Amino acid sequence: MMMELGFEVFALLFMAAFVAAFIDAIAGGGGLITIPALLMTGMPPAMALGTNKLQAFGGVLSASAYFLRKKAVDLKSFWFILLMIFIGGLLGALVIQRLDPGFIKMLLPFLILAIGLYFYLPLNWAQMIARIVYPMPPLP
């Protein structure tokens, strides 16, 4: 599906992507900016989520390369985590394509708000919630 957007919309999307990349580089969470910006253009939710994920991939790739070069990552853990990310991404892409776009549009504001609150909470609260949701200890 090809969308036709004016120069002003492209300029606003560029600024949103720039701010999101800056935030991602510092703390993560740039999708909290890019997803609403993409949805405001009238882009279907599945396409907005996929576009956001593709845009974020560059930052993840460069960060991974940096940490691998610095030997700050255990390679055994890295390959396992990479496999889990691939499987999760594949399953997420399959599920999002099968969900009703109206349902996704209704659900996204709540998800974005919940993720925003998670980032806003003090670190000790965020760690406590993470321990409840993901009880395994962090990798070294």
Coordinates of N, CA and C in Angstrom, one line a residue:
M1 N 0.8 -1.2 0.0 CA 0.0 0.0 0.0 C 0.9 1.2 0.0
M2 N 0.8 2.0 -1.0 CA 1.6 3.3 -1.1 C 0.7 4.4 -0.6
M3 N 1.4 5.2 0.3 CA 0.7 6.4 0.9 C 1.3 7.6 0.3
E4 N 0.5 8.6 -0.1 CA 1.0 9.8 -0.6 C 0.9 10.9 0.5
L5 N 2.1 11.4 0.9 CA 2.2 12.4 2.0 C 2.8 13.6 1.5
G6 N 2.4 14.8 2.0 CA 3.0 16.0 1.6 C 4.3 16.3 2.2
F7 N 5.0 17.3 1.8 CA 6.3 17.7 2.3 C 6.2 18.0 3.8
E8 N 5.1 18.7 4.2 CA 5.0 19.0 5.7 C 4.9 17.8 6.5
V9 N 4.2 16.8 6.1 CA 4.1 15.5 6.8 C 5.4 14.8 6.9
F10 N 6.2 14.8 5.8 CA 7.5 14.2 5.8 C 8.4 14.9 6.7
A11 N 8.3 16.3 6.8 CA 9.2 17.1 7.7 C 8.8 16.7 9.1
L12 N 7.6 16.6 9.4 CA 7.2 16.3 10.8 C 7.6 14.9 11.2
L13 N 7.5 14.0 10.3 CA 7.9 12.6 10.5 C 9.4 12.5 10.7
F14 N 10.2 13.3 9.9 CA 11.6 13.4 10.1 C 12.0 13.9 11.5
M15 N 11.3 15.0 11.9 CA 11.6 15.6 13.2 C 11.3 14.6 14.3
A16 N 10.1 13.9 14.2 CA 9.7 12.9 15.2 C 10.8 11.8 15.2
A17 N 11.2 11.3 14.1 CA 12.2 10.2 14.0 C 13.6 10.7 14.7
F18 N 13.9 11.9 14.4 CA 15.2 12.5 15.0 C 15.1 12.5 16.5
V19 N 14.0 13.0 17.0 CA 13.8 13.1 18.5 C 13.8 11.7 19.1
A20 N 13.0 10.8 18.4 CA 12.9 9.4 18.9 C 14.3 8.7 18.9
A21 N 15.1 8.9 17.9 CA 16.4 8.3 17.9 C 17.3 8.9 19.0
F22 N 17.2 10.2 19.3 CA 17.9 10.8 20.3 C 17.5 10.2 21.7
I23 N 16.2 10.0 21.9 CA 15.7 9.4 23.1 C 16.2 8.0 23.2
D24 N 16.1 7.2 22.1 CA 16.5 5.8 22.1 C 17.9 5.7 22.5
A25 N 18.8 6.6 22.0 CA 20.2 6.5 22.3 C 20.5 6.7 23.8
I26 N 19.7 7.5 24.4 CA 19.9 7.8 25.8 C 19.3 6.7 26.7
A27 N 18.0 6.5 26.5 CA 17.3 5.6 27.5 C 16.3 4.6 26.8
G28 N 16.2 4.6 25.5 CA 15.2 3.8 24.9 C 13.8 4.4 25.0
G29 N 12.9 3.8 24.3 CA 11.5 4.3 24.3 C 11.1 5.3 23.2
G30 N 12.0 5.3 22.1 CA 11.7 6.2 21.0 C 10.4 5.9 20.3
G31 N 10.0 4.7 20.4 CA 8.7 4.3 19.7 C 7.5 5.0 20.3
L32 N 7.7 5.5 21.5 CA 6.6 6.2 22.1 C 6.3 7.5 21.4
I33 N 7.3 7.9 20.6 CA 7.1 9.1 19.7 C 6.8 8.7 18.3
T34 N 7.5 7.8 17.8 CA 7.4 7.4 16.3 C 6.0 6.8 16.0
I35 N 5.6 5.9 16.9 CA 4.3 5.2 16.6 C 3.1 6.2 16.5
P36 N 2.9 7.0 17.5 CA 1.8 8.0 17.4 C 2.0 8.9 16.1
A37 N 3.2 9.3 15.9 CA 3.5 10.2 14.7 C 3.1 9.5 13.4
L38 N 3.4 8.2 13.3 CA 3.1 7.4 12.1 C 1.6 7.2 12.0
L39 N 0.9 6.9 13.1 CA -0.5 6.7 13.1 C -1.3 8.0 12.7
M40 N -0.7 9.2 13.1 CA -1.4 10.4 12.8 C -1.4 10.7 11.3
T41 N -0.5 10.0 10.5 CA -0.5 10.2 9.1 C -1.6 9.4 8.4
G42 N -2.3 8.6 9.2 CA -3.3 7.7 8.6 C -2.8 6.3 8.3
M43 N -1.6 6.1 8.6 CA -0.9 4.8 8.3 C -1.7 3.7 9.1
P44 N -1.9 2.5 8.5 CA -2.5 1.4 9.3 C -1.7 1.0 10.4
P45 N -2.3 0.6 11.5 CA -1.5 0.2 12.7 C -0.4 -0.8 12.5
A46 N -0.7 -1.9 11.8 CA 0.3 -2.9 11.5 C 1.5 -2.3 10.8
M47 N 1.3 -1.4 9.8 CA 2.3 -0.8 9.0 C 3.1 0.2 9.9
A48 N 2.4 0.9 10.8 CA 3.1 1.8 11.7 C 4.0 1.1 12.7
L49 N 3.6 0.0 13.2 CA 4.4 -0.8 14.1 C 5.6 -1.4 13.4
G50 N 5.4 -1.9 12.1 CA 6.5 -2.5 11.4 C 7.5 -1.4 11.0
T51 N 7.0 -0.2 10.6 CA 7.9 0.9 10.2 C 8.7 1.3 11.4
N52 N 8.1 1.4 12.6 CA 8.8 1.7 13.8 C 9.9 0.7 14.1
K53 N 9.6 -0.6 14.0 CA 10.5 -1.6 14.3 C 11.7 -1.6 13.3
L54 N 11.4 -1.3 12.0 CA 12.5 -1.2 11.0 C 13.4 0.0 11.4
Q55 N 12.8 1.1 11.8 CA 13.6 2.3 12.1 C 14.5 2.0 13.3
A56 N 13.9 1.3 14.3 CA 14.7 1.0 15.5 C 15.8 0.0 15.3
F57 N 15.7 -0.8 14.3 CA 16.6 -1.8 14.0 C 18.0 -1.3 13.8
G58 N 18.1 -0.1 13.2 CA 19.5 0.5 13.0 C 20.2 0.8 14.3
G59 N 19.4 1.3 15.2 CA 20.0 1.7 16.5 C 20.4 0.4 17.3
V60 N 19.6 -0.6 17.2 CA 19.9 -1.9 17.9 C 21.1 -2.5 17.3
L61 N 21.2 -2.5 16.0 CA 22.3 -3.1 15.3 C 23.6 -2.4 15.6
S62 N 23.6 -1.1 15.6 CA 24.9 -0.3 15.9 C 25.2 -0.5 17.4
A63 N 24.3 -0.6 18.3 CA 24.6 -0.8 19.7 C 25.1 -2.2 19.9
S64 N 24.5 -3.2 19.3 CA 25.0 -4.6 19.4 C 26.4 -4.7 18.9
A65 N 26.7 -4.1 17.8 CA 28.1 -4.1 17.2 C 29.1 -3.4 18.2
Y66 N 28.7 -2.3 18.8 CA 29.6 -1.7 19.7 C 29.9 -2.6 20.9
F67 N 28.8 -3.1 21.5 CA 29.1 -4.0 22.7 C 29.8 -5.3 22.4
L68 N 29.6 -5.8 21.2 CA 30.3 -7.0 20.8 C 31.8 -6.6 20.6
R69 N 32.1 -5.5 19.9 CA 33.5 -5.1 19.7 C 34.2 -4.9 21.1
K70 N 33.5 -4.3 22.1 CA 34.1 -4.1 23.4 C 34.1 -5.3 24.2
K71 N 33.6 -6.4 23.7 CA 33.5 -7.7 24.4 C 32.8 -7.5 25.7
A72 N 31.7 -6.7 25.7 CA 30.9 -6.5 26.9 C 29.7 -7.5 26.9
V73 N 29.7 -8.4 26.0 CA 28.5 -9.3 25.9 C 29.1 -10.8 25.8
D74 N 28.5 -11.6 26.6 CA 28.8 -13.0 26.6 C 28.2 -13.6 25.3
L75 N 29.0 -14.2 24.4 CA 28.6 -14.6 23.1 C 27.6 -15.8 23.2
K76 N 27.7 -16.6 24.2 CA 26.7 -17.7 24.3 C 25.3 -17.1 24.6
S77 N 25.3 -16.2 25.5 CA 24.0 -15.5 25.9 C 23.5 -14.7 24.7
F78 N 24.4 -14.1 23.9 CA 24.1 -13.2 22.8 C 23.3 -14.0 21.8
W79 N 23.8 -15.2 21.4 CA 23.2 -16.0 20.3 C 21.8 -16.5 20.8
F80 N 21.7 -16.9 22.0 CA 20.4 -17.3 22.6 C 19.4 -16.2 22.5
I81 N 19.8 -15.0 23.0 CA 19.0 -13.9 23.1 C 18.6 -13.5 21.6
L82 N 19.5 -13.5 20.7 CA 19.2 -13.2 19.3 C 18.2 -14.1 18.7
L83 N 18.3 -15.4 19.0 CA 17.3 -16.4 18.6 C 15.9 -16.1 19.1
M84 N 15.9 -15.8 20.4 CA 14.6 -15.4 21.1 C 14.0 -14.2 20.5
I85 N 14.8 -13.2 20.2 CA 14.3 -11.9 19.6 C 13.8 -12.2 18.2
F86 N 14.4 -13.1 17.4 CA 14.0 -13.4 16.1 C 12.6 -14.1 16.2
I87 N 12.5 -15.1 17.1 CA 11.3 -15.9 17.2 C 10.1 -14.9 17.7
G88 N 10.4 -14.1 18.7 CA 9.4 -13.2 19.2 C 9.0 -12.2 18.1
G89 N 9.9 -11.7 17.3 CA 9.6 -10.7 16.2 C 8.7 -11.4 15.2
L90 N 9.1 -12.6 14.8 CA 8.3 -13.4 13.8 C 6.9 -13.6 14.3
L91 N 6.8 -14.1 15.5 CA 5.4 -14.3 16.1 C 4.6 -13.1 16.2
G92 N 5.3 -12.0 16.7 CA 4.6 -10.7 16.8 C 4.1 -10.2 15.4
A93 N 4.9 -10.3 14.4 CA 4.5 -9.9 13.0 C 3.3 -10.7 12.5
L94 N 3.4 -12.0 12.8 CA 2.3 -12.9 12.4 C 1.0 -12.5 13.1
V95 N 1.1 -12.3 14.4 CA -0.1 -12.0 15.2 C -0.7 -10.6 14.8
I96 N 0.2 -9.6 14.6 CA -0.3 -8.3 14.3 C -1.0 -8.2 13.0
Q97 N -0.6 -9.0 12.0 CA -1.3 -9.1 10.7 C -2.7 -9.7 10.8
R98 N -2.9 -10.5 11.8 CA -4.2 -11.2 11.9 C -5.2 -10.4 12.8
L99 N -4.7 -9.5 13.5 CA -5.6 -8.7 14.4 C -6.4 -7.7 13.6
D100 N -7.6 -7.3 14.0 CA -8.4 -6.3 13.4 C -7.7 -4.9 13.6
P101 N -7.5 -4.2 12.5 CA -6.8 -2.9 12.6 C -7.6 -1.9 13.6
G102 N -8.9 -2.0 13.7 CA -9.6 -1.2 14.6 C -9.3 -1.5 16.1
F103 N -9.2 -2.8 16.3 CA -8.8 -3.3 17.7 C -7.4 -2.8 18.0
I104 N -6.5 -2.9 17.1 CA -5.1 -2.4 17.3 C -5.1 -0.9 17.6
K105 N -5.8 -0.2 16.8 CA -5.9 1.3 17.0 C -6.5 1.7 18.4
M106 N -7.4 0.9 18.8 CA -8.0 1.1 20.1 C -7.0 0.7 21.3
L107 N -6.3 -0.3 21.1 CA -5.4 -0.9 22.1 C -4.1 0.0 22.2
L108 N -3.6 0.5 21.1 CA -2.3 1.1 21.1 C -2.1 2.3 22.1
P109 N -3.1 3.2 22.2 CA -2.9 4.3 23.2 C -2.7 3.8 24.6
F110 N -3.4 2.7 25.0 CA -3.3 2.2 26.3 C -1.9 1.5 26.5
L111 N -1.4 0.8 25.5 CA -0.1 0.2 25.5 C 1.0 1.3 25.6
I112 N 0.8 2.3 24.8 CA 1.8 3.4 24.8 C 1.8 4.1 26.2
L113 N 0.7 4.4 26.7 CA 0.6 5.0 28.0 C 1.2 4.1 29.1
A114 N 1.0 2.8 29.1 CA 1.5 1.8 30.0 C 3.1 1.8 29.9
I115 N 3.6 1.8 28.7 CA 5.0 1.8 28.5 C 5.6 3.1 28.9
G116 N 4.9 4.2 28.6 CA 5.4 5.5 29.1 C 5.5 5.6 30.6
L117 N 4.5 5.1 31.3 CA 4.5 5.1 32.7 C 5.6 4.2 33.3
Y118 N 5.9 3.1 32.6 CA 7.0 2.2 33.0 C 8.3 3.0 32.9
F119 N 8.5 3.7 31.9 CA 9.7 4.5 31.7 C 9.8 5.7 32.7
Y120 N 8.6 6.2 33.1 CA 8.6 7.4 34.0 C 8.8 7.0 35.4
L121 N 8.4 5.8 35.8 CA 8.5 5.4 37.2 C 9.9 5.4 37.6
P122 N 10.1 5.7 38.9 CA 11.5 5.6 39.5 C 12.1 4.2 39.2
L123 N 13.4 4.1 39.1 CA 14.0 2.9 38.7 C 13.7 1.7 39.7
N124 N 13.6 2.0 41.0 CA 13.3 0.9 41.9 C 11.9 0.3 41.6
W125 N 10.9 1.1 41.2 CA 9.6 0.6 40.8 C 9.7 -0.2 39.6
A126 N 10.4 0.4 38.6 CA 10.6 -0.3 37.3 C 11.2 -1.7 37.5
Q127 N 12.3 -1.7 38.4 CA 12.9 -3.0 38.7 C 12.0 -4.0 39.4
M128 N 11.2 -3.5 40.3 CA 10.2 -4.3 41.0 C 9.2 -4.9 40.0
I129 N 8.7 -4.1 39.1 CA 7.7 -4.6 38.1 C 8.4 -5.6 37.2
A130 N 9.6 -5.3 36.8 CA 10.4 -6.2 35.9 C 10.6 -7.6 36.6
R131 N 10.8 -7.6 37.9 CA 11.0 -8.8 38.6 C 9.8 -9.6 38.7
I132 N 8.6 -9.0 38.8 CA 7.3 -9.7 38.8 C 7.0 -10.3 37.5
V133 N 7.3 -9.5 36.4 CA 7.0 -9.9 35.1 C 8.0 -10.9 34.6
Y134 N 9.3 -10.7 34.9 CA 10.4 -11.5 34.3 C 11.3 -11.8 35.5
P135 N 10.9 -12.9 36.2 CA 11.6 -13.2 37.5 C 13.1 -13.7 37.4
M136 N 13.6 -13.9 36.2 CA 15.0 -14.4 36.1 C 16.0 -13.3 36.4
P137 N 17.1 -13.6 36.9 CA 18.1 -12.5 37.2 C 18.7 -12.0 35.8
P138 N 19.2 -10.8 35.8 CA 19.7 -10.3 34.5 C 21.0 -11.0 34.2
L139 N 21.3 -11.0 32.9 CA 22.5 -11.7 32.4 C 23.7 -10.8 32.8
P140 N 24.9 -11.4 33.0 CA 26.0 -10.6 33.4 C 26.6 -9.8 32.2

